[in-house]
XYZ file of C-alpha atoms in Angstrom:
462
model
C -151.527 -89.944 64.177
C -149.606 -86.974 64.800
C -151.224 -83.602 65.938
C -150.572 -80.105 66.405
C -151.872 -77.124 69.246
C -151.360 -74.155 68.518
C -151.412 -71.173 70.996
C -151.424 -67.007 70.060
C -150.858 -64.476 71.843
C -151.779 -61.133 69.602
C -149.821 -57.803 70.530
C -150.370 -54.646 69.125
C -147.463 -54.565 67.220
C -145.554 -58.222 68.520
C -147.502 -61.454 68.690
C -146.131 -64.887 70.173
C -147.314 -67.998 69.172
C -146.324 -71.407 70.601
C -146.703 -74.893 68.257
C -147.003 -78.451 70.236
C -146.575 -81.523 68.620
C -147.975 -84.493 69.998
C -147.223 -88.015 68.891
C -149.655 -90.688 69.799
C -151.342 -88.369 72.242
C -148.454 -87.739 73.897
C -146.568 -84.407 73.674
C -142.670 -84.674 72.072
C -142.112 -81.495 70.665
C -142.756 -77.572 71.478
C -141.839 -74.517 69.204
C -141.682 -71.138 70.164
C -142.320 -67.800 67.395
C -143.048 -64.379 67.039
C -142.979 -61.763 64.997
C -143.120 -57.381 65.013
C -145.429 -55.852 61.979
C -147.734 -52.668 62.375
C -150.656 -54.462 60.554
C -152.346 -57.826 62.567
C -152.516 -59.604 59.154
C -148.933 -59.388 58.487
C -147.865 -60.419 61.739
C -150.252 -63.937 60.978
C -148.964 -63.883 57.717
C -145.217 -64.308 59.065
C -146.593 -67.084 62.056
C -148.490 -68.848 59.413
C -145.239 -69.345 56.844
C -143.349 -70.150 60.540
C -145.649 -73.311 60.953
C -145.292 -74.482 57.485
C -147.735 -72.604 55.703
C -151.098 -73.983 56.301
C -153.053 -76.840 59.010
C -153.597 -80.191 58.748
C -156.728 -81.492 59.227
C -157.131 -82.495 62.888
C -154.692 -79.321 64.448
C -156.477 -76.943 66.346
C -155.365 -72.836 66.737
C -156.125 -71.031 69.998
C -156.367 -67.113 70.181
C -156.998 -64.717 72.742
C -158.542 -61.457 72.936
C -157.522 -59.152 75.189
C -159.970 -58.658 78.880
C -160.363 -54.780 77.943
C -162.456 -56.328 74.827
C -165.066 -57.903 77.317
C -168.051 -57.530 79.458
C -167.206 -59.944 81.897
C -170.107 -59.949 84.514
C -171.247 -62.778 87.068
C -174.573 -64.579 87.041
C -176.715 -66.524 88.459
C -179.829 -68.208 86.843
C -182.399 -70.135 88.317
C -182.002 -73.112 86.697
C -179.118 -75.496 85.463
C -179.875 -76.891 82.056
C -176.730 -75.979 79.987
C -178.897 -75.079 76.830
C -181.306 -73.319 78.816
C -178.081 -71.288 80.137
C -177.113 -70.674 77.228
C -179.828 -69.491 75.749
C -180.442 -66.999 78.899
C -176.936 -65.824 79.104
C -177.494 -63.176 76.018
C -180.818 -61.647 78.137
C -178.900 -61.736 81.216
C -176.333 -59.453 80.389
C -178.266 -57.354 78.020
C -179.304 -55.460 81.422
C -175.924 -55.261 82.635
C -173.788 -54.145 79.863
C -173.333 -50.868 78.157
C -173.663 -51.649 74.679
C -176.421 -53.544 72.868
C -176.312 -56.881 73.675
C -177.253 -57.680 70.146
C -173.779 -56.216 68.746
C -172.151 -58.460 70.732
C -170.639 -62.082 71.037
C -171.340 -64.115 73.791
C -169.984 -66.881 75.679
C -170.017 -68.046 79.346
C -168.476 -70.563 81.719
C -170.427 -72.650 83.831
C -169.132 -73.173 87.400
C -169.125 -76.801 88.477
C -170.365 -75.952 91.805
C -173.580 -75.223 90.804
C -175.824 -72.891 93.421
C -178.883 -73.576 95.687
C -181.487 -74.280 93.037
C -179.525 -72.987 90.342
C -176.047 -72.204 88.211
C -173.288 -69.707 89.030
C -171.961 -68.558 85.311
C -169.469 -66.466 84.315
C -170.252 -64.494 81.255
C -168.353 -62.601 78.792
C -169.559 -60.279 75.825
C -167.437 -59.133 72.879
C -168.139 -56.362 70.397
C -168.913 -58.122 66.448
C -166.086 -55.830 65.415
C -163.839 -57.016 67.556
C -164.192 -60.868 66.821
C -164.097 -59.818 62.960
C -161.285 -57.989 62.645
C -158.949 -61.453 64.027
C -161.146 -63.640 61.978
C -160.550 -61.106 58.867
C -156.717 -61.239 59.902
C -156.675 -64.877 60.325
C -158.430 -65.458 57.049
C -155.918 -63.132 54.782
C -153.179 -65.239 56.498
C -155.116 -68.491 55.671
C -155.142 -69.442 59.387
C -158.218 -71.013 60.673
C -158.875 -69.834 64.078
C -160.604 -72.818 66.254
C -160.810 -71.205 69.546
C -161.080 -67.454 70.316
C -160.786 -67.334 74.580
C -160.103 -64.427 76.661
C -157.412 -62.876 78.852
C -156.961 -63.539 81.323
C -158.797 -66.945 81.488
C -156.738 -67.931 79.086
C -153.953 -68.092 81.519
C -155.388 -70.330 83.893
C -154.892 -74.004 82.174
C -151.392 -73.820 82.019
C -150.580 -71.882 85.231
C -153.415 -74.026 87.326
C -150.524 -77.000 86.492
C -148.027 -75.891 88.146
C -149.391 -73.331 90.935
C -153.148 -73.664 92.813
C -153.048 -70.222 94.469
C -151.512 -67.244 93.915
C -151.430 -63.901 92.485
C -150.621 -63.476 88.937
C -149.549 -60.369 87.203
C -149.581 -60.734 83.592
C -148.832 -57.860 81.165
C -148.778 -57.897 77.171
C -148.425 -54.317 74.724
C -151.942 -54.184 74.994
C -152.761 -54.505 79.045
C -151.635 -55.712 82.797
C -154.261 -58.136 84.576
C -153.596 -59.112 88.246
C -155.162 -61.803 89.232
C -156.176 -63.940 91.962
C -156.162 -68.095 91.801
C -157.980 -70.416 94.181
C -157.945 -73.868 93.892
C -156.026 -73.543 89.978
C -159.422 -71.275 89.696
C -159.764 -67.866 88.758
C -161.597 -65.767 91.483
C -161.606 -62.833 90.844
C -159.082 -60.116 88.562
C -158.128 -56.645 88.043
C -157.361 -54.559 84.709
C -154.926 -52.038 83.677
C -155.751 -51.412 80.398
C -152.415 -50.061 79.436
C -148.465 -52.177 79.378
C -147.177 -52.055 82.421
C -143.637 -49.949 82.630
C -141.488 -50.928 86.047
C -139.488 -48.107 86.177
C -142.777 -45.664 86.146
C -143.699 -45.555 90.146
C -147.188 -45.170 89.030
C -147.473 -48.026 87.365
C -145.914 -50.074 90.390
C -148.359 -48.061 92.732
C -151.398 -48.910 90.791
C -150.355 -52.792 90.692
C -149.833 -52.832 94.241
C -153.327 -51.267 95.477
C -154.980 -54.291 92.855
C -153.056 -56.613 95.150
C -153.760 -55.534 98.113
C -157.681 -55.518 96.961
C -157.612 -58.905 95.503
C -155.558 -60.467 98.980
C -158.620 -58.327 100.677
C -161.050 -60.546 98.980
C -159.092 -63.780 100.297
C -159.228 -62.441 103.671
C -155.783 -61.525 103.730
C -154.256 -64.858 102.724
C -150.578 -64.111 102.250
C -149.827 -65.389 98.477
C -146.930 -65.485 96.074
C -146.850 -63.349 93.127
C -146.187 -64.441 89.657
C -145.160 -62.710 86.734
C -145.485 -63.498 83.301
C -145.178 -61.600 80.074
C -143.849 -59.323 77.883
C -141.734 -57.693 80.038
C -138.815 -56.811 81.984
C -139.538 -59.525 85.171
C -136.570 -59.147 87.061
C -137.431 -55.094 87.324
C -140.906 -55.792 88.226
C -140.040 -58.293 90.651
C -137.349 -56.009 92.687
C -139.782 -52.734 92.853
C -142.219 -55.113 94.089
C -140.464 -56.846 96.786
C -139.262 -53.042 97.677
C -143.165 -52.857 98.553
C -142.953 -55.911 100.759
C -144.354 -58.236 98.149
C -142.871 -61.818 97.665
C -143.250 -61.227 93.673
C -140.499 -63.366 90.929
C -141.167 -64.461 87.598
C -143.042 -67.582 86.470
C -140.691 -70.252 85.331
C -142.798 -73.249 83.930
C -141.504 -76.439 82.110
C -143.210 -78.723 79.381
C -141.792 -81.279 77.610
C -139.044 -80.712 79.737
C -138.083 -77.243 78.137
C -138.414 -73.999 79.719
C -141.477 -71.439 78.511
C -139.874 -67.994 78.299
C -141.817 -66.025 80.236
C -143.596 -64.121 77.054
C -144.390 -66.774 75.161
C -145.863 -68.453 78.670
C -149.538 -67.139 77.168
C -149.433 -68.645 73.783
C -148.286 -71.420 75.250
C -151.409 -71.762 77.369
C -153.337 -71.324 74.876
C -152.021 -74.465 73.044
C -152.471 -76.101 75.913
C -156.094 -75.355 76.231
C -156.473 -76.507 72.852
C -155.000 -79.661 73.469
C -156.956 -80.150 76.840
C -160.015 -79.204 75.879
C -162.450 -81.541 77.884
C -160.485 -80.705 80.978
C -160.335 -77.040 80.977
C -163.718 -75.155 80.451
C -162.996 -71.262 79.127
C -164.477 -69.520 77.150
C -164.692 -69.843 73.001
C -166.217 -66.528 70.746
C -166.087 -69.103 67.696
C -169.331 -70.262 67.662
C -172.660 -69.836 66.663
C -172.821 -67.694 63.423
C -168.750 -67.481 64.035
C -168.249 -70.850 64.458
C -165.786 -72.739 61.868
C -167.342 -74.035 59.147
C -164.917 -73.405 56.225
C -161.783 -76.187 57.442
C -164.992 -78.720 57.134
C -166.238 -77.672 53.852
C -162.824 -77.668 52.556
C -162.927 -81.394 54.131
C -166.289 -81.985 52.604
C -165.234 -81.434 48.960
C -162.172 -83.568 49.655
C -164.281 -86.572 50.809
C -166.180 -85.887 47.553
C -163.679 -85.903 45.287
C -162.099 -89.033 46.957
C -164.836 -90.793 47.015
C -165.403 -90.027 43.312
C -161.584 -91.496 43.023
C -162.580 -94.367 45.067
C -165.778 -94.868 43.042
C -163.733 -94.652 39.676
C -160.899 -96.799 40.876
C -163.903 -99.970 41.648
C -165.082 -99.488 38.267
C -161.542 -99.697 36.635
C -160.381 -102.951 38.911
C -163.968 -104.376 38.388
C -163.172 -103.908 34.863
C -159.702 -105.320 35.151
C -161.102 -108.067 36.538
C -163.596 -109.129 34.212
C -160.776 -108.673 31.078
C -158.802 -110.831 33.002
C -161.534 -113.417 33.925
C -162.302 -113.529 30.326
C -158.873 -113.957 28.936
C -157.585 -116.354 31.673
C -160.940 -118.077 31.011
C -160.130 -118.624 27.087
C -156.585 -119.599 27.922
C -157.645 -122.356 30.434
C -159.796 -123.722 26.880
C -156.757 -123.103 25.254
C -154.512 -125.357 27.556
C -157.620 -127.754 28.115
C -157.652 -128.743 24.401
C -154.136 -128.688 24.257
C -153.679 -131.424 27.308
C -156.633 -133.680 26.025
C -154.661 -133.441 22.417
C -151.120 -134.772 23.712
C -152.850 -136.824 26.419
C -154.542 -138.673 22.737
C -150.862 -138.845 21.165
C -149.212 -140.174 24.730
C -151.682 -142.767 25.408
C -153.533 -143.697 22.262
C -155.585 -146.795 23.757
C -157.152 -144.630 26.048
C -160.592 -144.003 24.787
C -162.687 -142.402 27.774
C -161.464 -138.866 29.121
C -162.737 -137.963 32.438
C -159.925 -136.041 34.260
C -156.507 -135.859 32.178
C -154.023 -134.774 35.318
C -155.618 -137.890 37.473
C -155.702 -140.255 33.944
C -151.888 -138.763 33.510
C -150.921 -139.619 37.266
C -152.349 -143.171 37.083
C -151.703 -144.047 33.861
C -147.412 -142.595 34.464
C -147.805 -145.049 37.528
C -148.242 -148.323 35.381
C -145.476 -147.321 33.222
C -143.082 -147.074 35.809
C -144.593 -150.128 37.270
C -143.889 -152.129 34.599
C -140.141 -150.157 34.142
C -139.512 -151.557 37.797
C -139.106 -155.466 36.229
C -136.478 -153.810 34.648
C -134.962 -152.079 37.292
C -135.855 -148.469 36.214
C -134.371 -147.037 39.555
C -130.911 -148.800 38.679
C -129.521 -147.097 35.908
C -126.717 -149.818 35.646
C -129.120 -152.540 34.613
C -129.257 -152.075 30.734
C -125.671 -151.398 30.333
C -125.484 -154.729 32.555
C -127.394 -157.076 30.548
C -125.558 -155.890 27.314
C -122.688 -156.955 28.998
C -123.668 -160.439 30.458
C -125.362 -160.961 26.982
C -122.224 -160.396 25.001
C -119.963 -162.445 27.427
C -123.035 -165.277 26.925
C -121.352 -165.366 23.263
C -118.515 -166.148 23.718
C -118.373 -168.205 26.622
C -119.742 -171.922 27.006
C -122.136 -170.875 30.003
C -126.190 -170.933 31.162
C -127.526 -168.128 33.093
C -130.229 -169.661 35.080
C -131.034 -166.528 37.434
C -130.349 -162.830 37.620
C -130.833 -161.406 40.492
C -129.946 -157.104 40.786
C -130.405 -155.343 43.885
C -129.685 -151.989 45.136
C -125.772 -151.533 44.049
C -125.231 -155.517 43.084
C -126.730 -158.071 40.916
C -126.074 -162.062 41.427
C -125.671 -164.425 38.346
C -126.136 -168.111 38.907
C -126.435 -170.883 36.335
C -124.361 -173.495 34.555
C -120.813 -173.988 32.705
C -118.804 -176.288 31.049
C -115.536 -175.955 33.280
C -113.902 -173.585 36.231
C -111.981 -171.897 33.238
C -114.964 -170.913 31.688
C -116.407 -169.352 35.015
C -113.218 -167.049 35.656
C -113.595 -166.202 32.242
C -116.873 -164.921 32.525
C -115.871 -163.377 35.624
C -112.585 -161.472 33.978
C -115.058 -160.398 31.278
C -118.175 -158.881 33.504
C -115.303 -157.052 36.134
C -113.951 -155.577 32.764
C -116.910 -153.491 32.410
C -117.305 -149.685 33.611
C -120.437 -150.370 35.463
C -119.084 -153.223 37.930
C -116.339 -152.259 40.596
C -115.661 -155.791 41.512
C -116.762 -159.091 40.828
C -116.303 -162.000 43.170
C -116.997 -166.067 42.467
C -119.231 -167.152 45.974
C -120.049 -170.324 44.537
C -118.701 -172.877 41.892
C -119.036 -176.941 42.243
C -119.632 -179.600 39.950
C -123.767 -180.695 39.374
C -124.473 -184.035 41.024
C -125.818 -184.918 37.619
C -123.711 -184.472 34.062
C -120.273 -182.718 33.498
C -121.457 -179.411 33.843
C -120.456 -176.961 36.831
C -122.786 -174.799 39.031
C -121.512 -171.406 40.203
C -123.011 -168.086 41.559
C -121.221 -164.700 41.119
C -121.689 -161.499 42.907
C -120.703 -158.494 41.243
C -120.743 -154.357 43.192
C -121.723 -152.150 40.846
C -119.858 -148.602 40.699
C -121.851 -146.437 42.728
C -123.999 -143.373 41.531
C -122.664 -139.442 41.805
């Protein structure tokens, strides 16, 4: 069965969005879009009718919000019972955020490494409004949103494939995160809540002291930095490297076909979507958010096809039993009509038990008794007329007649030799015998007559 992931990116005013196809669980195709509108639900609008329209049942859709939406704080709880963490993660940041916890979204990711006694989490919080105003977009666009991560976490499926530690500097309309990975992990990142602009030295300057605070962390690990996004690389690169950083743009493959460097997100993103049970992130859609209309849509379609199925067994069932009954009455029909011409063919037959067995046995005899005759030697009738009439006219006794398979043999008595090759010139004149030959001719020991035998071919069958 063939799926699709889908991966988007959402600008202010430009949004990317990235379609893979897979084929037997195995990726063949990629597809890159975007589009430029004012309003969010015209950009979807214009993505949606890119992808044909609508989703299938069985694609997923993977958004992003952007990381100056979020709380992001680190915890640690004394326990590590996922729904227990859960649970706790709303109480734990209610203390450390500066909104009410209860206008807010939550979600958290759950560090493998678990602590001494306990779980390390990290835990993100999202104003309502936020969440609503994509879901509203994606609704008017009839695009149902599966998975709503955050930047730049996001980031980290797709990147953690092809590089396990580095710096990464990724900017959109909206924002510029630097971060650092470990291990294709995300430590630790930095926010500039504003597009980044290479040729303003501020805006260099500010990137650089995030670096150098983030390499700090790492003990002052020298690392590559990576740039992906919506914008111009090659300038960001070159003021970078004038600051002694070793900084070029990401270039990453799939399906062997280069990701342009803005649509490297989105594509991420589909990624995730398609790799869920390996990558852990984040996901806003869920609890009172979470998707429910794609499976009530699904719901009334199993309805209505099991009422189709349901409808379709009672139509075949009564098919069937219209065609029982009238294949039933014409079995009677050809019943009566066997045991009637069975009565006419055989007439002295008085019991009727089975008529094709009676039939078979009784077709048997006949040609039994046609085989005296010769029945599989169409030449015998035509044969006999002919001896018969030479009998006539010609002084001789047939004694024996003897017909094989493509030859008969006459043997018996005349009055002289003339009257032998007579009856010989007479039987070879026929159509039916190719040749007839005299084996045997001698006077009888007793009387004046003469005993002879002839052998006569018959023309053969075609």
């Amino acid at each position: 069965m063939n799926k699709r992931f889908i991966g988007l990116d959402i600008g202010v005013i430009c949004s990317y969005l990235t379609l893979l196809e897979y084929e037997k669980n195995e990726l063949k195709k990629i597809r890159f879009f975007s589009c430029q509108h004012e309003e969010l639900s015209d950009q979807l609008t214009e993505l949606s009718a890119n992808i044909g329209g609508h989703l299938n049942i069985g694609d997923q859709l993977a958004a992003a919000l952007p990381a100056k939406a979020a709380y992001v704080r680190k915890l640690e709880l004394p326990f590590r019972d996922t729904k227990k963490i859960m649970a706790a993660v709303p109480f734990s940041l209610s203390s450390q955020i500066p909104v009410p916890v209860e206008d807010c979204i939550t979600s958290a990711i759950i560090d493998d490494k678990k602590a001494e006694g306990g779980s390390r989490v990290t835990a993100a919080a999202i104003p309502r409004q936020t969440v609503e105003k994509l879901l509203d977009a994606a609704q008017e666009a009839d695009l149902p949103v599966h998975i709503i991560d955050l930047s730049p976490f996001s980031l980290v499926p797709l990147i953690a494939e092809n590089t396990k530690d580095a710096v990464l500097i990724a900017v959109s309309s909206q924002e510029t995160t630097i971060s650092r990975i470990q291990s294709g992990e995300l430590i630790d990142y930095r926010l500039l809540a504003k597009k980044t602009e290479p040729e303003k030295t501020g805006d260099i300057q500010s990137i650089s002291r995030e670096i150098k605070a983030l390499i700090a962390v790492s003990n002052n690990v020298e690392l590559p930095v990576f740039i992906v996004g919506d914008v111009d690389s090659e300038m960001l690169a070159k003021k970078l490297a004038d600051m002694g950083y070793e900084a070029k743009e990401l270039t990453l493959q799939l399906a062997g076909e280069v990701i342009p460097s803005a649509h490297i997100h989105a594509t991420s993103l589909a990624y995730r979507a398609a790799e869920t049970k390996r990558w852990k992130s984040f996901n806003f859609r869920s609890g009172e958010y979470a998707l429910k209309g794609e499976w009530q849509k699904l719901k009334r379609a199993l309805w209505v096809a099991a009422g189709l199925v349901i409808a379709s067994a009672l139509i075949v069932a009564a098919a069937s039993f219209v065609q029982y009954r009238t294949r039933s009455n014409q079995v009677n029909g050809l019943q009566g009509e066997m045991t009637r011409l069975f009565q006419q063919t055989f007439p002295a037959a008085t019991a009727i038990v089975d008529i094709p067995l009676q039939m078979k046995s009784s077709i048997r005899e006949l040609r039994d008794h046609m085989a005296i005759i010769g029945d599989s030697q169409p030449q015998i009738l035509p044969f006999l007329k002919a001896l018969s009439e030479a009998t006539k006219i010609i002084s001789i006794e047939v004694q024996e007649l003897n017909v094989g398979q493509g030859e008969a043999k006459v043997s018996g008595h005349a009055t002289s030799f003339d009257a032998i090759n007579k009856m010989a010139e007479l039987l070879g004149q026929s159509p039916i015998v190719e040749n007839v030959q005299v084996a045997d001719a001698q006077m009888a020991l007793k009387g004046d007559q003469i005993n002879f035998r002839l052998i006569l071919d018959f023309v053969p069958n075609r």
